[in-house]
């Protein structure tokens, strides 16, 4: 699973149909089955939240 974090102001840009499809296809090509967009936006250290 690929998890994408971007600044909150950019979330809507990535969710637009054309951009969303391009991103999904790129990640699919390199082997990811699922691609997610974190709706909270980028946060420093968020990958450590489950530790």
Coordinates of N, CA and C in Angstrom, one line a residue:
X1 N 0.8 -1.2 0.0 CA 0.0 0.0 0.0 C 0.9 1.2 0.0
X2 N 0.6 2.2 -0.9 CA 1.3 3.4 -0.9 C 0.4 4.5 -0.2
X3 N 1.0 5.2 0.7 CA 0.3 6.3 1.4 C 0.9 7.6 1.0
X4 N 0.0 8.5 0.5 CA 0.5 9.8 0.0 C 0.1 10.9 1.0
X5 N 1.0 11.7 1.4 CA 0.8 12.9 2.2 C 1.3 14.1 1.5
X6 N 0.4 15.1 1.3 CA 0.8 16.3 0.7 C 0.2 17.4 1.7
X7 N 0.7 18.7 1.5 CA 0.1 19.7 2.3 C -1.4 19.8 2.1
X8 N -2.1 20.1 3.1 CA -3.6 20.1 3.0 C -4.1 20.9 1.8
X9 N -3.4 22.0 1.5 CA -3.8 22.9 0.4 C -3.8 22.2 -1.0
X10 N -3.0 21.1 -1.1 CA -2.8 20.3 -2.3 C -3.7 19.1 -2.5
X11 N -4.4 18.7 -1.5 CA -5.2 17.5 -1.5 C -6.2 17.5 -2.7
X12 N -6.9 18.6 -2.9 CA -7.9 18.7 -3.9 C -7.3 18.6 -5.3
X13 N -6.1 19.1 -5.5 CA -5.4 18.9 -6.8 C -5.1 17.5 -7.1
X14 N -4.7 16.7 -6.1 CA -4.4 15.3 -6.3 C -5.7 14.5 -6.5
X15 N -6.8 14.9 -6.0 CA -8.1 14.2 -6.1 C -8.8 14.5 -7.4
X16 N -8.3 15.4 -8.2 CA -9.0 15.7 -9.5 C -8.8 14.4 -10.3
X17 N -9.8 14.1 -11.1 CA -9.8 12.8 -11.9 C -8.5 12.6 -12.7
X18 N -8.1 13.5 -13.5 CA -6.9 13.3 -14.3 C -5.7 13.0 -13.5
X19 N -5.4 13.8 -12.5 CA -4.3 13.7 -11.6 C -4.4 12.4 -10.8
X20 N -5.5 12.1 -10.3 CA -5.7 10.9 -9.5 C -5.4 9.6 -10.3
X21 N -5.9 9.6 -11.5 CA -5.6 8.4 -12.4 C -4.2 8.3 -12.7
X22 N -3.5 9.4 -13.0 CA -2.0 9.4 -13.3 C -1.2 8.8 -12.1
X23 N -1.6 9.3 -11.0 CA -0.9 8.9 -9.8 C -1.1 7.4 -9.5
X24 N -2.3 7.0 -9.6 CA -2.6 5.6 -9.4 C -1.9 4.7 -10.4
X25 N -1.9 5.0 -11.7 CA -1.2 4.2 -12.7 C 0.3 4.1 -12.4
X26 N 0.9 5.2 -12.0 CA 2.4 5.2 -11.7 C 2.7 4.3 -10.6
X27 N 1.9 4.4 -9.5 CA 2.2 3.5 -8.4 C 1.8 2.0 -8.7
X28 N 0.8 1.8 -9.5 CA 0.5 0.4 -9.9 C 1.6 -0.2 -10.7
X29 N 2.2 0.6 -11.6 CA 3.3 0.1 -12.4 C 4.5 -0.3 -11.6
X30 N 4.7 0.3 -10.5 CA 5.9 -0.1 -9.6 C 5.5 -1.2 -8.6
X31 N 4.2 -1.7 -8.6 CA 3.9 -2.8 -7.8 C 2.9 -2.6 -6.7
X32 N 2.4 -1.4 -6.5 CA 1.5 -1.2 -5.4 C 0.1 -1.5 -5.8
X33 N -0.7 -2.2 -4.9 CA -2.0 -2.6 -5.2 C -3.0 -1.6 -4.8
X34 N -2.7 -0.8 -3.7 CA -3.5 0.2 -3.2 C -2.7 1.5 -3.0
X35 N -3.4 2.6 -3.3 CA -2.8 3.9 -3.2 C -3.8 4.8 -2.4
X36 N -3.3 5.3 -1.3 CA -4.2 6.1 -0.5 C -3.7 7.6 -0.4
X37 N -4.6 8.5 -0.1 CA -4.3 9.9 0.1 C -4.7 10.3 1.5
X38 N -3.8 10.7 2.3 CA -4.0 11.0 3.7 C -4.8 12.4 3.7
X39 N -6.1 12.3 4.2 CA -6.9 13.5 4.1 C -6.6 14.6 5.2
X40 N -5.8 14.2 6.1 CA -5.4 15.2 7.2 C -4.2 16.1 6.6
X41 N -3.6 15.6 5.6 CA -2.4 16.4 5.0 C -1.1 16.0 5.7
X42 N -0.1 16.5 5.1 CA 1.3 16.2 5.6 C 1.5 16.6 7.0
X43 N 2.1 15.7 7.8 CA 2.5 16.0 9.2 C 3.8 15.4 9.5
X44 N 4.7 16.2 10.0 CA 6.0 15.7 10.4 C 5.9 14.5 11.4
X45 N 6.5 13.4 11.1 CA 6.5 12.3 12.0 C 5.3 11.4 11.9
X46 N 4.4 11.6 11.0 CA 3.1 10.9 11.0 C 3.3 9.4 10.8
X47 N 4.4 9.0 10.1 CA 4.6 7.5 9.9 C 5.0 6.8 11.2
X48 N 5.4 7.6 12.2 CA 5.7 7.0 13.5 C 4.5 6.9 14.5
X49 N 3.3 7.4 14.0 CA 2.1 7.4 14.8 C 1.7 6.1 15.4
X50 N 2.0 5.0 14.7 CA 1.6 3.7 15.2 C 2.6 3.0 16.0
X51 N 3.8 3.6 16.2 CA 4.8 3.0 17.0 C 4.5 3.1 18.5

